[in-house]
mmCIF file of N, CA and C in Angstrom:
data_model
loop_
_atom_site.group_PDB
_atom_site.id
_atom_site.type_symbol
_atom_site.label_atom_id
_atom_site.label_comp_id
_atom_site.label_asym_id
_atom_site.label_seq_id
_atom_site.Cartn_x
_atom_site.Cartn_y
_atom_site.Cartn_z
ATOM 1 N N UNK A 289 -20.586 -11.875 -4.877
ATOM 2 C CA UNK A 289 -19.207 -11.832 -4.459
ATOM 3 C C UNK A 289 -18.378 -12.709 -5.390
ATOM 4 N N UNK A 290 -17.323 -12.153 -5.919
ATOM 5 C CA UNK A 290 -16.454 -12.887 -6.837
ATOM 6 C C UNK A 290 -15.297 -13.531 -6.092
ATOM 7 N N UNK A 291 -15.103 -14.805 -6.349
ATOM 8 C CA UNK A 291 -13.925 -15.476 -5.807
ATOM 9 C C UNK A 291 -12.676 -14.901 -6.463
ATOM 10 N N UNK A 292 -11.549 -15.078 -5.758
ATOM 11 C CA UNK A 292 -10.269 -14.599 -6.249
ATOM 12 C C UNK A 292 -9.300 -15.770 -6.238
ATOM 13 N N UNK A 293 -8.656 -16.013 -7.363
ATOM 14 C CA UNK A 293 -7.704 -17.111 -7.453
ATOM 15 C C UNK A 293 -6.339 -16.630 -7.895
ATOM 16 N N UNK A 294 -5.332 -17.322 -7.429
ATOM 17 C CA UNK A 294 -3.950 -17.028 -7.802
ATOM 18 C C UNK A 294 -3.254 -18.317 -8.186
ATOM 19 N N UNK A 295 -2.452 -18.250 -9.212
ATOM 20 C CA UNK A 295 -1.586 -19.363 -9.574
ATOM 21 C C UNK A 295 -0.190 -18.780 -9.651
ATOM 22 N N UNK A 296 0.682 -19.244 -8.765
ATOM 23 C CA UNK A 296 2.018 -18.676 -8.696
ATOM 24 C C UNK A 296 3.105 -19.720 -8.697
ATOM 25 N N UNK A 297 4.299 -19.260 -9.021
ATOM 26 C CA UNK A 297 5.477 -20.121 -9.058
ATOM 27 C C UNK A 297 6.553 -19.459 -8.210
ATOM 28 N N UNK A 298 7.078 -20.216 -7.273
ATOM 29 C CA UNK A 298 8.168 -19.734 -6.446
ATOM 30 C C UNK A 298 9.396 -20.564 -6.767
ATOM 31 N N UNK A 299 10.491 -19.891 -7.010
ATOM 32 C CA UNK A 299 11.753 -20.570 -7.306
ATOM 33 C C UNK A 299 12.646 -20.488 -6.080
ATOM 34 N N UNK A 300 13.066 -21.654 -5.609
ATOM 35 C CA UNK A 300 13.996 -21.697 -4.484
ATOM 36 C C UNK A 300 15.419 -21.576 -5.012
ATOM 37 N N UNK A 301 16.292 -21.140 -4.141
ATOM 38 C CA UNK A 301 17.711 -21.173 -4.485
ATOM 39 C C UNK A 301 18.084 -22.630 -4.725
ATOM 40 N N UNK A 302 19.078 -22.846 -5.559
ATOM 41 C CA UNK A 302 19.448 -24.201 -5.970
ATOM 42 C C UNK A 302 19.588 -25.139 -4.766
ATOM 43 N N UNK A 303 18.883 -26.270 -4.881
ATOM 44 C CA UNK A 303 18.943 -27.295 -3.848
ATOM 45 C C UNK A 303 17.987 -27.104 -2.683
ATOM 46 N N UNK A 304 17.159 -26.044 -2.725
ATOM 47 C CA UNK A 304 16.257 -25.748 -1.609
ATOM 48 C C UNK A 304 14.777 -25.921 -1.959
ATOM 49 N N UNK A 305 14.494 -26.583 -3.077
ATOM 50 C CA UNK A 305 13.104 -26.754 -3.499
ATOM 51 C C UNK A 305 12.259 -27.511 -2.488
ATOM 52 N N UNK A 306 12.782 -28.582 -1.942
ATOM 53 C CA UNK A 306 12.013 -29.364 -0.961
ATOM 54 C C UNK A 306 11.781 -28.572 0.315
ATOM 55 N N UNK A 307 12.766 -27.809 0.732
ATOM 56 C CA UNK A 307 12.618 -26.981 1.932
ATOM 57 C C UNK A 307 11.534 -25.924 1.717
ATOM 58 N N UNK A 308 11.544 -25.282 0.547
ATOM 59 C CA UNK A 308 10.519 -24.277 0.241
ATOM 60 C C UNK A 308 9.144 -24.927 0.184
ATOM 61 N N UNK A 309 9.054 -26.090 -0.432
ATOM 62 C CA UNK A 309 7.769 -26.802 -0.498
ATOM 63 C C UNK A 309 7.259 -27.110 0.904
ATOM 64 N N UNK A 310 8.139 -27.504 1.807
ATOM 65 C CA UNK A 310 7.729 -27.815 3.180
ATOM 66 C C UNK A 310 7.181 -26.576 3.886
ATOM 67 N N UNK A 311 7.818 -25.439 3.674
ATOM 68 C CA UNK A 311 7.331 -24.189 4.277
ATOM 69 C C UNK A 311 5.955 -23.837 3.721
ATOM 70 N N UNK A 312 5.782 -23.998 2.410
ATOM 71 C CA UNK A 312 4.486 -23.680 1.794
ATOM 72 C C UNK A 312 3.411 -24.677 2.211
ATOM 73 N N UNK A 313 3.784 -25.924 2.447
ATOM 74 C CA UNK A 313 2.813 -26.890 2.978
ATOM 75 C C UNK A 313 2.383 -26.499 4.389
ATOM 76 N N UNK A 314 3.329 -25.998 5.163
ATOM 77 C CA UNK A 314 2.989 -25.496 6.501
ATOM 78 C C UNK A 314 1.997 -24.342 6.375
ATOM 79 N N UNK A 315 2.219 -23.483 5.385
ATOM 80 C CA UNK A 315 1.282 -22.380 5.133
ATOM 81 C C UNK A 315 -0.094 -22.918 4.788
ATOM 82 N N UNK A 316 -0.140 -23.996 4.002
ATOM 83 C CA UNK A 316 -1.438 -24.566 3.622
ATOM 84 C C UNK A 316 -2.194 -25.072 4.846
ATOM 85 N N UNK A 317 -1.468 -25.611 5.816
ATOM 86 C CA UNK A 317 -2.112 -26.070 7.054
ATOM 87 C C UNK A 317 -2.631 -24.880 7.863
ATOM 88 N N UNK A 318 -1.868 -23.787 7.881
ATOM 89 C CA UNK A 318 -2.308 -22.578 8.579
ATOM 90 C C UNK A 318 -3.564 -22.002 7.934
ATOM 91 N N UNK A 319 -3.701 -22.158 6.621
ATOM 92 C CA UNK A 319 -4.864 -21.609 5.905
ATOM 93 C C UNK A 319 -6.162 -22.329 6.269
ATOM 94 N N UNK A 320 -6.066 -23.519 6.861
ATOM 95 C CA UNK A 320 -7.275 -24.228 7.295
ATOM 96 C C UNK A 320 -8.044 -23.414 8.329
ATOM 97 N N UNK A 321 -7.332 -22.558 9.059
ATOM 98 C CA UNK A 321 -7.951 -21.732 10.099
ATOM 99 C C UNK A 321 -8.425 -20.379 9.579
ATOM 100 N N UNK A 322 -8.129 -20.078 8.328
ATOM 101 C CA UNK A 322 -8.477 -18.776 7.749
ATOM 102 C C UNK A 322 -9.786 -18.916 6.983
ATOM 103 N N UNK A 323 -10.797 -18.233 7.459
ATOM 104 C CA UNK A 323 -12.148 -18.364 6.909
ATOM 105 C C UNK A 323 -12.230 -18.066 5.418
ATOM 106 N N UNK A 324 -11.528 -17.077 4.936
ATOM 107 C CA UNK A 324 -11.650 -16.660 3.544
ATOM 108 C C UNK A 324 -10.936 -17.535 2.535
ATOM 109 N N UNK A 325 -10.112 -18.476 3.002
ATOM 110 C CA UNK A 325 -9.360 -19.338 2.092
ATOM 111 C C UNK A 325 -10.152 -20.603 1.799
ATOM 112 N N UNK A 326 -10.470 -20.820 0.531
ATOM 113 C CA UNK A 326 -11.219 -22.003 0.132
ATOM 114 C C UNK A 326 -10.329 -23.120 -0.371
ATOM 115 N N UNK A 327 -9.161 -22.771 -0.898
ATOM 116 C CA UNK A 327 -8.267 -23.771 -1.483
ATOM 117 C C UNK A 327 -6.844 -23.229 -1.467
ATOM 118 N N UNK A 328 -5.902 -24.074 -1.070
ATOM 119 C CA UNK A 328 -4.490 -23.694 -1.073
ATOM 120 C C UNK A 328 -3.717 -24.965 -1.376
ATOM 121 N N UNK A 329 -3.273 -25.103 -2.599
ATOM 122 C CA UNK A 329 -2.640 -26.336 -3.069
ATOM 123 C C UNK A 329 -1.182 -26.048 -3.438
ATOM 124 N N UNK A 330 -0.298 -26.858 -2.895
ATOM 125 C CA UNK A 330 1.135 -26.735 -3.156
ATOM 126 C C UNK A 330 1.549 -27.915 -4.033
ATOM 127 N N UNK A 331 2.276 -27.633 -5.104
ATOM 128 C CA UNK A 331 2.717 -28.686 -6.029
ATOM 129 C C UNK A 331 4.180 -28.491 -6.386
ATOM 130 N N UNK A 332 4.859 -29.610 -6.593
ATOM 131 C CA UNK A 332 6.229 -29.569 -7.094
ATOM 132 C C UNK A 332 6.163 -29.616 -8.615
ATOM 133 N N UNK A 333 7.068 -28.899 -9.238
ATOM 134 C CA UNK A 333 7.158 -28.937 -10.698
ATOM 135 C C UNK A 333 8.047 -30.123 -11.080
ATOM 136 N N UNK A 334 7.543 -31.021 -11.902
ATOM 137 C CA UNK A 334 8.282 -32.238 -12.254
ATOM 138 C C UNK A 334 9.617 -31.965 -12.929
ATOM 139 N N UNK A 335 9.666 -30.965 -13.767
ATOM 140 C CA UNK A 335 10.879 -30.721 -14.543
ATOM 141 C C UNK A 335 11.774 -29.619 -13.967
ATOM 142 N N UNK A 336 11.391 -29.063 -12.815
ATOM 143 C CA UNK A 336 12.176 -28.010 -12.157
ATOM 144 C C UNK A 336 12.237 -28.318 -10.664
ATOM 145 N N UNK A 337 13.309 -28.958 -10.204
ATOM 146 C CA UNK A 337 13.358 -29.407 -8.810
ATOM 147 C C UNK A 337 13.311 -28.288 -7.771
ATOM 148 N N UNK A 338 13.615 -27.078 -8.156
ATOM 149 C CA UNK A 338 13.597 -25.979 -7.199
ATOM 150 C C UNK A 338 12.395 -25.057 -7.380
ATOM 151 N N UNK A 339 11.423 -25.484 -8.192
ATOM 152 C CA UNK A 339 10.203 -24.702 -8.404
ATOM 153 C C UNK A 339 9.052 -25.307 -7.605
ATOM 154 N N UNK A 340 8.278 -24.425 -6.987
ATOM 155 C CA UNK A 340 7.089 -24.847 -6.244
ATOM 156 C C UNK A 340 5.928 -24.010 -6.752
ATOM 157 N N UNK A 341 4.858 -24.677 -7.120
ATOM 158 C CA UNK A 341 3.665 -24.005 -7.631
ATOM 159 C C UNK A 341 2.617 -23.949 -6.518
ATOM 160 N N UNK A 342 1.901 -22.829 -6.455
ATOM 161 C CA UNK A 342 0.831 -22.678 -5.466
ATOM 162 C C UNK A 342 -0.415 -22.181 -6.183
ATOM 163 N N UNK A 343 -1.526 -22.882 -5.930
ATOM 164 C CA UNK A 343 -2.828 -22.470 -6.457
ATOM 165 C C UNK A 343 -3.717 -22.157 -5.265
ATOM 166 N N UNK A 344 -4.237 -20.944 -5.227
ATOM 167 C CA UNK A 344 -5.056 -20.484 -4.108
ATOM 168 C C UNK A 344 -6.416 -20.008 -4.619
ATOM 169 N N UNK A 345 -7.457 -20.263 -3.830
ATOM 170 C CA UNK A 345 -8.782 -19.706 -4.103
ATOM 171 C C UNK A 345 -9.289 -19.090 -2.805
ATOM 172 N N UNK A 346 -9.732 -17.847 -2.928
ATOM 173 C CA UNK A 346 -10.209 -17.058 -1.785
ATOM 174 C C UNK A 346 -11.633 -16.593 -2.057
ATOM 175 N N UNK A 347 -12.362 -16.288 -0.994
ATOM 176 C CA UNK A 347 -13.734 -15.805 -1.188
ATOM 177 C C UNK A 347 -13.742 -14.475 -1.932
ATOM 178 N N UNK A 348 -12.670 -13.692 -1.770
ATOM 179 C CA UNK A 348 -12.492 -12.444 -2.519
ATOM 180 C C UNK A 348 -11.049 -11.969 -2.359
ATOM 181 N N UNK A 349 -10.681 -10.967 -3.106
ATOM 182 C CA UNK A 349 -9.306 -10.476 -3.078
ATOM 183 C C UNK A 349 -8.957 -9.870 -1.715
ATOM 184 N N UNK A 350 -9.928 -9.270 -1.058
ATOM 185 C CA UNK A 350 -9.683 -8.661 0.242
ATOM 186 C C UNK A 350 -9.292 -9.709 1.280
ATOM 187 N N UNK A 351 -9.904 -10.884 1.216
ATOM 188 C CA UNK A 351 -9.566 -11.969 2.150
ATOM 189 C C UNK A 351 -8.117 -12.410 1.941
ATOM 190 N N UNK A 352 -7.699 -12.471 0.684
ATOM 191 C CA UNK A 352 -6.308 -12.830 0.400
ATOM 192 C C UNK A 352 -5.363 -11.778 0.970
ATOM 193 N N UNK A 353 -5.643 -10.508 0.729
ATOM 194 C CA UNK A 353 -4.789 -9.435 1.233
ATOM 195 C C UNK A 353 -4.715 -9.461 2.765
ATOM 196 N N UNK A 354 -5.848 -9.708 3.409
ATOM 197 C CA UNK A 354 -5.871 -9.760 4.877
ATOM 198 C C UNK A 354 -5.015 -10.917 5.397
ATOM 199 N N UNK A 355 -4.979 -12.026 4.677
ATOM 200 C CA UNK A 355 -4.211 -13.186 5.128
ATOM 201 C C UNK A 355 -2.714 -12.893 5.165
ATOM 202 N N UNK A 356 -2.257 -11.988 4.314
ATOM 203 C CA UNK A 356 -0.837 -11.651 4.259
ATOM 204 C C UNK A 356 -0.371 -10.893 5.501
ATOM 205 N N UNK A 357 -1.317 -10.346 6.244
ATOM 206 C CA UNK A 357 -0.983 -9.586 7.451
ATOM 207 C C UNK A 357 -1.021 -10.437 8.718
ATOM 208 N N UNK A 358 -1.482 -11.672 8.608
ATOM 209 C CA UNK A 358 -1.575 -12.543 9.785
ATOM 210 C C UNK A 358 -0.187 -12.892 10.307
ATOM 211 N N UNK A 359 -0.074 -13.035 11.618
ATOM 212 C CA UNK A 359 1.214 -13.346 12.238
ATOM 213 C C UNK A 359 1.783 -14.660 11.705
ATOM 214 N N UNK A 360 0.943 -15.676 11.567
ATOM 215 C CA UNK A 360 1.420 -16.967 11.053
ATOM 216 C C UNK A 360 1.979 -16.824 9.640
ATOM 217 N N UNK A 361 1.299 -16.055 8.809
ATOM 218 C CA UNK A 361 1.762 -15.835 7.441
ATOM 219 C C UNK A 361 3.082 -15.074 7.437
ATOM 220 N N UNK A 362 3.165 -14.042 8.253
ATOM 221 C CA UNK A 362 4.397 -13.255 8.321
ATOM 222 C C UNK A 362 5.587 -14.109 8.777
ATOM 223 N N UNK A 363 5.354 -15.001 9.744
ATOM 224 C CA UNK A 363 6.429 -15.889 10.213
ATOM 225 C C UNK A 363 6.898 -16.836 9.114
ATOM 226 N N UNK A 364 5.968 -17.365 8.342
ATOM 227 C CA UNK A 364 6.331 -18.267 7.249
ATOM 228 C C UNK A 364 7.068 -17.524 6.136
ATOM 229 N N UNK A 365 6.667 -16.300 5.877
ATOM 230 C CA UNK A 365 7.362 -15.489 4.873
ATOM 231 C C UNK A 365 8.814 -15.268 5.310
ATOM 232 N N UNK A 366 9.018 -14.984 6.596
ATOM 233 C CA UNK A 366 10.379 -14.777 7.116
ATOM 234 C C UNK A 366 11.224 -16.036 6.952
ATOM 235 N N UNK A 367 10.609 -17.209 7.153
ATOM 236 C CA UNK A 367 11.337 -18.469 6.980
ATOM 237 C C UNK A 367 11.713 -18.697 5.521
ATOM 238 N N UNK A 368 10.807 -18.376 4.625
ATOM 239 C CA UNK A 368 10.994 -18.682 3.212
ATOM 240 C C UNK A 368 11.905 -17.678 2.496
ATOM 241 N N UNK A 369 11.862 -16.428 2.900
ATOM 242 C CA UNK A 369 12.583 -15.370 2.179
ATOM 243 C C UNK A 369 14.051 -15.693 1.877
ATOM 244 N N UNK A 370 14.819 -16.216 2.833
ATOM 245 C CA UNK A 370 16.236 -16.461 2.552
ATOM 246 C C UNK A 370 16.509 -17.511 1.474
ATOM 247 N N UNK A 371 15.536 -18.378 1.191
ATOM 248 C CA UNK A 371 15.777 -19.434 0.203
ATOM 249 C C UNK A 371 15.027 -19.207 -1.105
ATOM 250 N N UNK A 372 14.317 -18.092 -1.228
ATOM 251 C CA UNK A 372 13.577 -17.794 -2.453
ATOM 252 C C UNK A 372 14.479 -17.049 -3.431
ATOM 253 N N UNK A 373 14.606 -17.602 -4.629
ATOM 254 C CA UNK A 373 15.399 -16.972 -5.691
ATOM 255 C C UNK A 373 14.528 -16.089 -6.578
ATOM 256 N N UNK A 374 13.227 -16.378 -6.634
ATOM 257 C CA UNK A 374 12.336 -15.587 -7.467
ATOM 258 C C UNK A 374 10.901 -16.043 -7.325
ATOM 259 N N UNK A 375 9.997 -15.167 -7.738
ATOM 260 C CA UNK A 375 8.569 -15.474 -7.690
ATOM 261 C C UNK A 375 7.929 -14.961 -8.965
ATOM 262 N N UNK A 376 6.920 -15.699 -9.411
ATOM 263 C CA UNK A 376 6.194 -15.295 -10.611
ATOM 264 C C UNK A 376 4.707 -15.528 -10.380
ATOM 265 N N UNK A 377 3.918 -14.487 -10.555
ATOM 266 C CA UNK A 377 2.464 -14.651 -10.507
ATOM 267 C C UNK A 377 2.065 -15.038 -11.916
ATOM 268 N N UNK A 378 1.806 -16.311 -12.108
ATOM 269 C CA UNK A 378 1.487 -16.808 -13.436
ATOM 270 C C UNK A 378 0.154 -16.242 -13.898
ATOM 271 N N UNK A 379 -0.814 -16.232 -12.991
ATOM 272 C CA UNK A 379 -2.114 -15.702 -13.376
ATOM 273 C C UNK A 379 -2.951 -15.411 -12.144
ATOM 274 N N UNK A 380 -3.785 -14.386 -12.247
ATOM 275 C CA UNK A 380 -4.873 -14.231 -11.289
ATOM 276 C C UNK A 380 -6.103 -14.762 -12.006
ATOM 277 N N UNK A 381 -6.974 -15.362 -11.238
ATOM 278 C CA UNK A 381 -8.114 -16.068 -11.830
ATOM 279 C C UNK A 381 -9.404 -15.667 -11.152
ATOM 280 N N UNK A 382 -10.501 -15.951 -11.813
ATOM 281 C CA UNK A 382 -11.827 -15.768 -11.257
ATOM 282 C C UNK A 382 -12.486 -17.157 -11.203
ATOM 283 N N UNK A 383 -12.218 -17.926 -10.128
ATOM 284 C CA UNK A 383 -12.786 -19.270 -10.033
ATOM 285 C C UNK A 383 -14.310 -19.219 -10.032
ATOM 286 N N UNK A 384 -14.914 -20.099 -10.806
ATOM 287 C CA UNK A 384 -16.375 -20.096 -10.904
ATOM 288 C C UNK A 384 -17.019 -21.366 -10.357
ATOM 289 N N UNK A 385 -16.224 -22.363 -9.996
ATOM 290 C CA UNK A 385 -16.788 -23.567 -9.392
ATOM 291 C C UNK A 385 -16.029 -24.806 -9.794
ATOM 292 N N UNK A 386 -16.516 -25.933 -9.354
ATOM 293 C CA UNK A 386 -15.887 -27.215 -9.651
ATOM 294 C C UNK A 386 -15.682 -28.022 -8.387
ATOM 295 N N UNK A 387 -15.167 -29.211 -8.554
ATOM 296 C CA UNK A 387 -14.935 -30.095 -7.427
ATOM 297 C C UNK A 387 -13.963 -29.426 -6.451
ATOM 298 N N UNK A 388 -14.302 -29.398 -5.206
ATOM 299 C CA UNK A 388 -13.469 -28.786 -4.194
ATOM 300 C C UNK A 388 -13.875 -27.371 -3.840
ATOM 301 N N UNK A 389 -14.714 -26.765 -4.661
ATOM 302 C CA UNK A 389 -15.163 -25.399 -4.353
ATOM 303 C C UNK A 389 -16.627 -25.392 -4.030
#
């Protein structure tokens, strides 16, 4: 079974970076209950106050897709949508191991 990783960048509307980060941190706490999620890390970009980076590792791509249908995930998406100016999937990855995995 191949792990599935995502590295993404979400841009908040001007002045809403901290609010978006808080919503994504809430998502990270919800992922603790999701069996297929191995890692969900939220980071602020030092040089872009309205950018939030997310690094995720899943047991497989199907587990990630299933998580998007969860009620908790859908509620967080609804909260975040009004303040999101853009999203970029920087890379999909095939995590092979390391500290934390």
